[in-house]
Amino acid sequence: MFNKNFVWGVATASYQIEGGAHEADKGLNVWDVGSATKGRIFEGHSGDVGCDHYHLFKEDVRLMKELGIQGYRFSINWARLIPEGTGKISEDGKRFYLELLEELKQAGIQPWVTLFHWDYPYALYQKGGWLNADSPKWFEEYAGVCAELFSPYVSHFILINEPQCFLGLGHSSGEHAPFLKLPDSEVMRAAHNVLLGCGLAEKKIRKICGNSVKIGTAQAYWPALPYTENDVELAREETFTCHKNFGSVNYYTDPLLLGHYPEDVLAWQKECGFAFPESDMEIIKSKFDFYGLNTYTGDRVTRENGKIVYPKPAPTVPRTDTRWTVHPDAMYYGPKFIWDRYHLPIVYTENGVALAEWKDLNGQINDDSRIDFLKRYLRELSRAAEEVEIDGYFYWSLIDNFEWAEGFSKKFGLIHVDYETRERTLKKSAYFFKKIIETNGEEIWK
Ligand code: PNW
């Protein structure tokens, strides 16, 4: 059972859907520049036009309304609003987001606004990006502008999306823009600046908005899962172990919410010669209203000869089109581990599935596997909701879109897009999601 104020929503991100990369005085971001670089993105795709949401947002809001969507999570393209990243505000950027927010208001849809979903202003990147000691202040200024301009409309601000990805994939392994492969000590510095930026932004938004908005982040969360009830504690411990990489949630949310880095991260930082003044932790420590989780699956773990191991999933375990396993109990154990550690209401800011699908000869997308995925994952989530507070679920994504390094080849949407005509078509799963919303989740048991 989901609580009676549960929010059923859908999520998107600016670079993945907007297009309009060169409209008006918009500044470039690292993805605009990166995706122009051959060889990095599947078959040379780019988000230059994308779903053309920049021009078609009214239609997209109309479709959301038709589906009964209650919350819409989208992100602001920093360089569309502030072309140089700091300083002058673009009139066109401001107009675009205010029109979108007005449209959502008319449709009765709550806006959940992500400030940073990876499209970092190129002008700031050229000054060192997150490695520059001023970068936390740049982010604070931007957050302040968004709060001043948009807070009359906004119910929730999500400061950042998935530091695990834009630091781990963007600054360490080089798979995502800005395609850097920095030494660990430098990535730690960038991560620390991101955390300082979040701490400053949280305080800035509170100062401007008081309690009129709720604040959180969205974390990429891939929990370790047990095979049996006997392995639950092992899975919990493994979920919060960093293993000298940037992928865990507690690397970021222990500092933000508990006021200190995890022990194993501190040891790793020391080993790499990365240090910071202790007073930074006071800036970083924040008061969030909810804990946003993006979960697609998790990895099963067990112990062999006293050591934690990740056995290869059996070939019978279903895989999605991104090859991720279908492990619905990620939505049961995952939120329980987070609740026990942080005691904050949980919101699923993303969950969804990519399928290899296409319009059939009758012009329909009969994505029964997506419906099955929703049932399986939401059944586990409803089980967790009996034990811990879960306040919302945002399906990723409203619409097929630019899936980063995979270009348009991976389709997560409830809505299909013809990338030549930009025509939208509701998939079968969209109608199923509509019924889920109408019944506050009861539809998943049918
Ligand atoms: C999230 N992983 O990314 C992002 O927030 C979205 O922008 C994206 O489209 C969506 O999930 C689907 O991929 C992730 O491999 C990308 O661990 C990769 C991973 C996790 C999340």
Coordinates of C-alpha atoms and ligand atoms in Angstrom, one line a residue:
M1 CA 0.0 0.0 0.0
F2 CA 1.2 3.5 -0.8
N3 CA 0.4 6.4 1.5
K4 CA -2.5 8.6 0.5
N5 CA -0.3 11.6 -0.3
F6 CA 2.0 9.5 -2.5
V7 CA 3.2 11.4 -5.6
W8 CA 3.2 9.5 -8.9
G9 CA 5.4 11.3 -11.4
V10 CA 7.7 11.0 -14.4
A11 CA 11.3 12.3 -14.8
T12 CA 13.4 13.8 -17.6
A13 CA 16.6 15.9 -17.8
S14 CA 17.3 19.0 -19.9
Y15 CA 20.1 17.8 -22.2
Q16 CA 18.3 14.5 -22.8
I17 CA 15.0 16.1 -24.1
E18 CA 15.2 19.8 -24.8
G19 CA 17.2 20.2 -28.0
G20 CA 17.3 23.9 -28.9
A21 CA 21.1 23.8 -28.3
H22 CA 21.8 27.0 -30.2
E23 CA 18.6 29.0 -29.5
A24 CA 18.8 32.7 -28.6
D25 CA 21.8 33.5 -26.4
K26 CA 22.0 30.0 -24.8
G27 CA 25.5 29.2 -23.7
L28 CA 27.1 25.8 -24.5
N29 CA 27.6 23.1 -22.0
V30 CA 30.0 20.1 -21.8
W31 CA 27.5 17.8 -23.5
D32 CA 26.9 20.3 -26.4
V33 CA 30.6 20.4 -26.9
G34 CA 31.3 16.8 -26.0
S35 CA 28.6 15.3 -28.3
A36 CA 30.0 17.2 -31.2
T37 CA 33.2 15.2 -30.6
K38 CA 33.2 12.2 -32.9
G39 CA 33.5 8.7 -31.5
R40 CA 32.2 9.4 -28.0
I41 CA 28.5 8.8 -28.6
F42 CA 26.7 6.0 -30.3
E43 CA 26.7 6.6 -34.1
G44 CA 27.5 10.3 -33.6
H45 CA 24.1 11.1 -32.1
S46 CA 23.8 14.4 -30.2
G47 CA 21.1 16.2 -28.2
D48 CA 21.2 19.3 -30.5
V49 CA 17.5 18.7 -31.4
G50 CA 16.6 15.7 -29.1
C51 CA 12.9 15.5 -28.5
D52 CA 12.7 19.2 -29.4
H53 CA 11.0 19.7 -26.0
Y54 CA 12.2 23.3 -26.1
H55 CA 9.6 23.9 -28.8
L56 CA 7.1 21.2 -28.0
F57 CA 6.9 21.5 -24.2
K58 CA 3.2 22.4 -24.3
E59 CA 2.3 19.2 -26.1
D60 CA 4.4 17.3 -23.5
V61 CA 2.6 18.9 -20.6
R62 CA -0.7 18.1 -22.3
L63 CA 0.3 14.5 -22.6
M64 CA 1.3 14.4 -18.9
K65 CA -2.1 15.8 -18.0
E66 CA -3.9 13.2 -20.1
L67 CA -2.0 10.5 -18.2
G68 CA -2.9 12.0 -14.8
I69 CA 0.7 12.6 -13.9
Q70 CA 1.0 14.3 -10.5
G71 CA 4.6 15.3 -10.4
Y72 CA 7.1 16.2 -13.1
R73 CA 10.8 16.0 -12.4
F74 CA 12.8 18.0 -15.0
S75 CA 16.2 19.8 -14.9
I76 CA 17.2 23.3 -15.7
N77 CA 19.9 23.7 -18.4
W78 CA 22.3 26.0 -16.4
A79 CA 23.8 27.6 -19.5
R80 CA 20.4 28.2 -21.1
L81 CA 19.5 30.3 -18.1
I82 CA 23.0 31.8 -17.4
P83 CA 25.0 31.5 -20.7
E84 CA 28.4 32.1 -19.1
G85 CA 27.5 30.1 -16.0
T86 CA 27.7 33.1 -13.7
G87 CA 26.5 36.7 -14.2
K88 CA 24.0 37.7 -16.8
I89 CA 20.7 35.9 -17.0
S90 CA 19.3 35.0 -20.5
E91 CA 15.9 36.5 -21.0
D92 CA 15.0 33.6 -23.3
G93 CA 16.1 31.0 -20.8
K94 CA 14.1 32.6 -18.1
R95 CA 11.1 32.9 -20.4
F96 CA 11.3 29.2 -21.4
Y97 CA 11.4 27.9 -17.8
L98 CA 8.7 30.3 -16.6
E99 CA 6.4 29.3 -19.5
L100 CA 7.0 25.6 -18.7
L101 CA 6.3 26.2 -15.0
E102 CA 3.1 28.1 -15.9
E103 CA 1.9 25.3 -18.2
L104 CA 2.5 22.8 -15.4
K105 CA 0.6 24.9 -12.9
Q106 CA -2.4 25.1 -15.3
A107 CA -2.2 21.3 -15.6
G108 CA -2.1 20.8 -11.9
I109 CA 1.3 19.1 -12.0
Q110 CA 3.9 19.6 -9.2
P111 CA 7.3 20.7 -10.5
W112 CA 10.3 18.9 -9.0
V113 CA 13.2 20.8 -10.3
T114 CA 16.7 19.4 -10.7
L115 CA 19.3 22.2 -10.7
F116 CA 22.1 20.1 -12.2
H117 CA 21.7 17.0 -14.3
W118 CA 25.2 16.9 -15.9
D119 CA 25.0 19.7 -18.5
Y120 CA 27.8 21.8 -17.0
P121 CA 28.3 25.3 -18.6
Y122 CA 31.2 25.1 -20.9
A123 CA 32.4 28.7 -20.0
L124 CA 32.9 27.5 -16.4
Y125 CA 34.4 24.2 -17.5
Q126 CA 37.1 26.2 -19.3
K127 CA 37.9 27.8 -16.0
G128 CA 38.5 24.3 -14.4
G129 CA 34.9 23.3 -13.7
W130 CA 34.3 21.5 -10.5
L131 CA 38.1 21.5 -9.9
N132 CA 38.1 25.3 -9.5
A133 CA 38.0 26.4 -5.9
D134 CA 35.3 28.9 -6.8
S135 CA 33.0 26.3 -8.3
P136 CA 30.9 25.9 -5.1
K137 CA 30.2 29.6 -5.2
W138 CA 29.2 29.4 -8.8
F139 CA 26.7 26.7 -8.0
E140 CA 25.4 28.7 -5.0
E141 CA 24.9 31.8 -7.3
Y142 CA 23.0 29.6 -9.9
A143 CA 20.9 28.0 -7.2
G144 CA 20.0 31.5 -5.8
V145 CA 19.0 32.7 -9.3
C146 CA 16.7 29.6 -9.7
A147 CA 15.2 30.1 -6.3
E148 CA 14.5 33.8 -6.9
L149 CA 13.0 33.2 -10.3
F150 CA 11.2 29.9 -10.0
S151 CA 10.4 29.2 -6.4
P152 CA 6.9 30.7 -6.5
Y153 CA 6.1 27.7 -8.8
V154 CA 8.4 24.9 -7.5
S155 CA 7.5 22.4 -4.8
H156 CA 10.8 20.5 -4.7
F157 CA 14.4 21.4 -5.6
I158 CA 16.8 18.5 -6.3
L159 CA 20.2 20.1 -6.1
I160 CA 22.2 17.6 -8.1
N161 CA 21.6 14.4 -10.1
E162 CA 23.9 11.4 -9.5
P163 CA 27.3 12.6 -8.5
Q164 CA 28.3 9.0 -8.8
C165 CA 27.9 9.3 -12.6
F166 CA 29.1 12.8 -13.4
L167 CA 32.1 12.3 -11.2
G168 CA 32.7 8.6 -11.8
L169 CA 31.9 8.5 -15.5
G170 CA 32.6 12.1 -16.3
H171 CA 35.8 12.8 -14.4
S172 CA 37.3 9.4 -13.6
S173 CA 36.5 6.8 -16.3
G174 CA 36.0 9.3 -19.1
E175 CA 32.8 7.7 -20.6
H176 CA 30.6 10.8 -20.1
A177 CA 31.2 14.5 -20.7
P178 CA 33.6 16.2 -19.9
F179 CA 35.3 12.9 -20.7
L180 CA 38.1 13.3 -18.2
K181 CA 40.3 10.5 -16.8
L182 CA 41.7 12.3 -13.7
P183 CA 43.8 10.8 -11.0
D184 CA 41.7 9.8 -7.9
S185 CA 43.0 12.7 -5.8
E186 CA 41.7 15.2 -8.4
V187 CA 38.3 13.5 -8.6
M188 CA 38.1 13.7 -4.8
R189 CA 38.8 17.4 -5.1
A190 CA 35.9 17.8 -7.6
A191 CA 33.6 15.7 -5.4
H192 CA 34.5 17.8 -2.4
N193 CA 33.7 21.0 -4.4
V194 CA 30.3 19.5 -5.5
L195 CA 29.5 18.8 -1.8
L196 CA 30.5 22.3 -0.8
G197 CA 28.3 23.6 -3.6
C198 CA 25.4 21.6 -2.4
G199 CA 25.8 22.8 1.2
L200 CA 26.0 26.5 0.0
A201 CA 23.0 26.0 -2.4
E202 CA 20.9 24.4 0.3
K203 CA 21.5 27.3 2.7
K204 CA 20.9 29.9 -0.1
I205 CA 17.6 28.4 -1.2
R206 CA 16.4 28.2 2.4
K207 CA 17.3 31.8 2.9
I208 CA 15.3 32.9 -0.2
C209 CA 12.3 30.5 0.1
G210 CA 12.1 29.6 3.8
N211 CA 10.0 26.5 4.1
S212 CA 8.0 27.0 1.0
V213 CA 10.1 24.4 -0.9
K214 CA 11.5 21.0 -0.1
I215 CA 15.1 20.2 -0.9
G216 CA 17.0 17.0 -1.6
T217 CA 19.3 15.4 -4.2
A218 CA 19.0 12.4 -6.5
Q219 CA 21.6 9.6 -5.9
A220 CA 22.5 6.8 -8.3
Y221 CA 21.8 3.8 -6.0
W222 CA 22.7 0.3 -7.0
P223 CA 22.3 -1.6 -3.7
A224 CA 24.0 -4.9 -2.9
L225 CA 21.2 -7.5 -2.6
P226 CA 21.1 -10.7 -0.6
Y227 CA 20.3 -14.2 -2.0
T228 CA 18.6 -15.1 1.3
E229 CA 17.5 -13.4 4.5
N230 CA 20.7 -14.6 6.1
D231 CA 22.7 -12.3 3.9
V232 CA 20.8 -9.1 4.6
E233 CA 23.4 -7.6 6.9
L234 CA 26.2 -8.5 4.5
A235 CA 24.3 -6.7 1.7
R236 CA 23.7 -3.7 3.8
E237 CA 27.4 -3.4 4.7
E238 CA 28.5 -3.9 1.1
T239 CA 26.0 -1.3 -0.1
F240 CA 27.8 1.3 2.1
T241 CA 31.4 0.2 1.3
C242 CA 33.2 2.5 -1.2
H243 CA 35.9 0.1 -2.6
K244 CA 38.0 3.1 -3.8
N245 CA 35.6 4.3 -6.4
F246 CA 33.0 7.1 -6.7
G247 CA 29.9 5.0 -7.1
S248 CA 28.5 4.6 -3.7
V249 CA 25.8 6.8 -2.2
N250 CA 27.3 7.3 1.2
Y251 CA 30.5 8.9 -0.3
Y252 CA 28.2 11.9 -0.8
T253 CA 25.3 11.7 1.6
D254 CA 27.3 10.8 4.7
P255 CA 29.0 14.3 4.4
L256 CA 25.8 16.0 3.4
L257 CA 23.5 14.5 6.0
L258 CA 25.8 13.1 8.7
G259 CA 28.5 15.7 8.5
H260 CA 31.5 13.4 7.8
Y261 CA 32.9 11.2 5.1
P262 CA 32.7 7.4 5.6
E263 CA 35.8 5.9 7.3
D264 CA 36.9 4.0 4.2
V265 CA 36.7 7.2 2.1
L266 CA 38.8 9.2 4.6
A267 CA 41.4 6.4 4.5
W268 CA 41.4 6.5 0.7
Q269 CA 41.7 10.3 0.7
K270 CA 44.7 10.1 3.0
E271 CA 46.4 7.6 0.9
C272 CA 45.9 9.8 -2.2
G273 CA 47.1 12.9 -0.3
F274 CA 43.8 14.7 -0.5
A275 CA 43.1 17.0 2.5
F276 CA 40.6 19.7 3.3
P277 CA 40.0 22.1 6.3
E278 CA 37.7 20.5 8.9
S279 CA 35.5 23.7 8.8
D280 CA 34.4 22.6 5.3
M281 CA 32.2 20.0 6.9
E282 CA 30.0 22.7 8.5
I283 CA 29.4 24.2 5.1
I284 CA 28.7 20.8 3.6
K285 CA 26.3 19.5 6.2
S286 CA 22.8 20.2 5.1
K287 CA 19.2 19.7 6.1
F288 CA 17.3 17.8 3.4
D289 CA 13.6 17.1 3.4
F290 CA 13.7 13.9 1.5
Y291 CA 16.2 11.4 0.1
G292 CA 16.0 10.9 -3.7
L293 CA 17.0 7.6 -5.1
N294 CA 17.5 6.5 -8.7
T295 CA 17.4 2.7 -8.9
Y296 CA 17.3 0.4 -11.8
T297 CA 18.7 -2.8 -10.3
G298 CA 21.2 -4.1 -7.7
D299 CA 23.9 -6.8 -7.6
R300 CA 23.5 -9.9 -5.5
V301 CA 26.3 -10.6 -3.0
T302 CA 27.2 -13.5 -0.7
R303 CA 30.2 -14.6 1.4
E304 CA 32.6 -17.2 0.3
N305 CA 35.5 -18.3 2.6
G306 CA 34.9 -15.2 4.7
K307 CA 35.1 -12.8 1.7
I308 CA 32.3 -10.9 0.0
V309 CA 31.8 -12.0 -3.6
Y310 CA 29.6 -11.0 -6.5
P311 CA 28.7 -14.3 -8.2
K312 CA 27.7 -13.8 -11.9
P313 CA 23.9 -13.6 -12.3
A314 CA 22.5 -16.9 -13.6
P315 CA 21.7 -16.7 -17.3
T316 CA 18.0 -17.1 -16.4
V317 CA 18.0 -13.7 -14.7
P318 CA 16.3 -11.3 -17.2
R319 CA 18.3 -8.4 -18.7
T320 CA 17.0 -5.1 -20.0
D321 CA 18.2 -3.5 -23.2
T322 CA 21.0 -1.8 -21.2
R323 CA 21.9 -5.3 -20.0
W324 CA 21.0 -4.4 -16.5
T325 CA 19.6 -7.3 -14.5
V326 CA 15.9 -7.3 -13.5
H327 CA 16.2 -7.5 -9.7
P328 CA 12.9 -6.1 -8.3
D329 CA 13.9 -6.6 -4.7
A330 CA 16.3 -3.6 -5.1
M331 CA 13.1 -1.6 -4.4
Y332 CA 12.6 -3.5 -1.1
Y333 CA 16.1 -3.8 0.5
G334 CA 17.4 -0.6 -1.1
P335 CA 15.0 1.9 0.7
K336 CA 15.2 0.0 4.0
F337 CA 19.0 0.4 4.0
I338 CA 18.7 4.1 3.3
W339 CA 16.0 4.7 5.9
D340 CA 18.0 3.0 8.6
R341 CA 21.1 5.0 7.9
Y342 CA 19.6 8.5 7.2
H343 CA 16.0 8.5 8.6
L344 CA 14.6 10.7 5.8
P345 CA 11.4 10.2 3.8
I346 CA 12.4 8.4 0.5
V347 CA 11.4 9.4 -3.0
Y348 CA 12.2 7.3 -6.0
T349 CA 13.3 10.1 -8.3
E350 CA 14.1 7.6 -11.1
N351 CA 13.3 4.0 -11.9
G352 CA 12.5 2.5 -15.3
V353 CA 13.5 0.1 -18.1
A354 CA 15.0 0.4 -21.6
L355 CA 13.6 -2.1 -24.1
A356 CA 14.4 -2.9 -27.7
E357 CA 11.1 -2.0 -29.1
W358 CA 9.5 -0.3 -32.1
K359 CA 6.2 0.8 -33.5
D360 CA 4.3 -2.2 -34.9
L361 CA 2.6 -2.3 -38.2
N362 CA -0.5 -0.9 -36.6
G363 CA 1.4 2.1 -35.3
Q364 CA 1.3 0.9 -31.6
I365 CA 4.0 0.1 -29.1
N366 CA 2.9 -2.9 -27.2
D367 CA 5.6 -2.8 -24.5
D368 CA 4.2 -5.6 -22.2
S369 CA 7.6 -6.2 -20.7
R370 CA 7.7 -2.6 -19.4
I371 CA 4.3 -3.2 -17.8
D372 CA 5.6 -6.4 -16.2
F373 CA 8.7 -4.5 -15.0
L374 CA 6.5 -1.8 -13.4
K375 CA 4.4 -4.5 -11.6
R376 CA 7.4 -6.4 -10.3
Y377 CA 9.4 -3.3 -9.1
L378 CA 6.3 -1.5 -7.6
R379 CA 5.2 -4.6 -5.8
E380 CA 8.5 -4.7 -4.0
L381 CA 8.3 -1.0 -3.4
S382 CA 4.9 -1.3 -1.8
R383 CA 6.3 -4.0 0.4
A384 CA 9.0 -1.6 1.6
A385 CA 6.4 1.2 2.0
E386 CA 4.8 -1.0 4.7
E387 CA 8.0 -0.6 6.8
V388 CA 9.6 2.7 5.9
E389 CA 8.3 6.1 4.6
I390 CA 8.2 6.3 0.9
D391 CA 6.6 9.4 -0.5
G392 CA 6.8 9.2 -4.3
Y393 CA 7.8 7.4 -7.5
F394 CA 9.0 9.1 -10.7
Y395 CA 9.2 6.8 -13.7
W396 CA 12.3 7.3 -15.9
S397 CA 11.4 8.5 -18.4
L398 CA 8.3 10.4 -19.6
I399 CA 9.6 10.1 -23.1
D400 CA 12.2 8.3 -25.1
N401 CA 15.3 10.5 -25.2
F402 CA 19.1 10.9 -25.6
E403 CA 20.6 8.3 -23.3
W404 CA 24.1 9.9 -23.0
A405 CA 26.9 7.8 -24.5
E406 CA 24.2 5.4 -25.9
G407 CA 22.6 8.2 -28.0
F408 CA 19.0 7.5 -29.0
S409 CA 19.6 3.7 -29.1
K410 CA 18.1 3.0 -25.6
K411 CA 14.4 3.7 -25.1
F412 CA 13.1 4.2 -21.5
G413 CA 10.0 6.3 -22.3
L414 CA 6.3 5.9 -21.6
I415 CA 6.0 7.9 -24.8
H416 CA 7.6 7.0 -28.1
V417 CA 9.3 9.7 -30.3
D418 CA 9.8 9.6 -34.0
Y419 CA 13.1 11.4 -34.2
E420 CA 12.4 12.6 -37.8
T421 CA 9.0 14.1 -37.3
R422 CA 9.2 14.5 -33.4
E423 CA 5.7 12.9 -33.4
R424 CA 4.8 11.6 -29.9
T425 CA 2.9 8.3 -29.4
L426 CA 1.8 6.9 -26.1
K427 CA 3.0 3.4 -25.5
K428 CA 0.8 0.7 -23.9
S429 CA 2.7 1.2 -20.7
A430 CA 1.6 4.8 -20.5
Y431 CA -2.0 3.8 -20.2
F432 CA -1.0 1.2 -17.6
F433 CA 0.9 3.9 -15.6
K434 CA -2.3 6.1 -15.9
K435 CA -4.3 3.3 -14.2
I436 CA -1.6 2.9 -11.5
I437 CA -2.0 6.6 -10.7
E438 CA -5.8 6.5 -10.7
T439 CA -5.8 3.6 -8.2
N440 CA -2.8 4.8 -6.1
G441 CA -0.9 1.6 -7.0
E442 CA -3.6 -1.0 -6.7
E443 CA -3.4 -1.7 -10.5
I444 CA 0.0 -3.4 -10.0
W445 CA -1.7 -6.4 -8.3
K446 CA -4.0 -7.2 -11.3
Ligands
PNW1 C1 20.5 7.7 -14.8 N1 24.9 3.0 -14.1 O1 21.8 7.4 -15.2 C2 20.4 9.2 -15.2 O2 20.0 10.0 -14.1 C3 19.5 9.4 -16.4 O3 19.9 10.7 -17.0 C4 19.6 8.3 -17.3 O4 19.0 8.5 -18.5 C5 19.0 7.1 -16.6 O5 19.6 6.8 -15.4 C6 19.0 5.8 -17.4 O6 20.3 5.3 -17.6 C7 22.5 6.3 -14.9 O7 25.3 2.4 -15.0 C8 23.4 5.9 -15.9 O8 25.2 2.8 -12.9 C9 24.2 4.8 -15.6 C10 24.1 4.1 -14.4 C11 23.2 4.6 -13.4 C12 22.3 5.7 -13.7

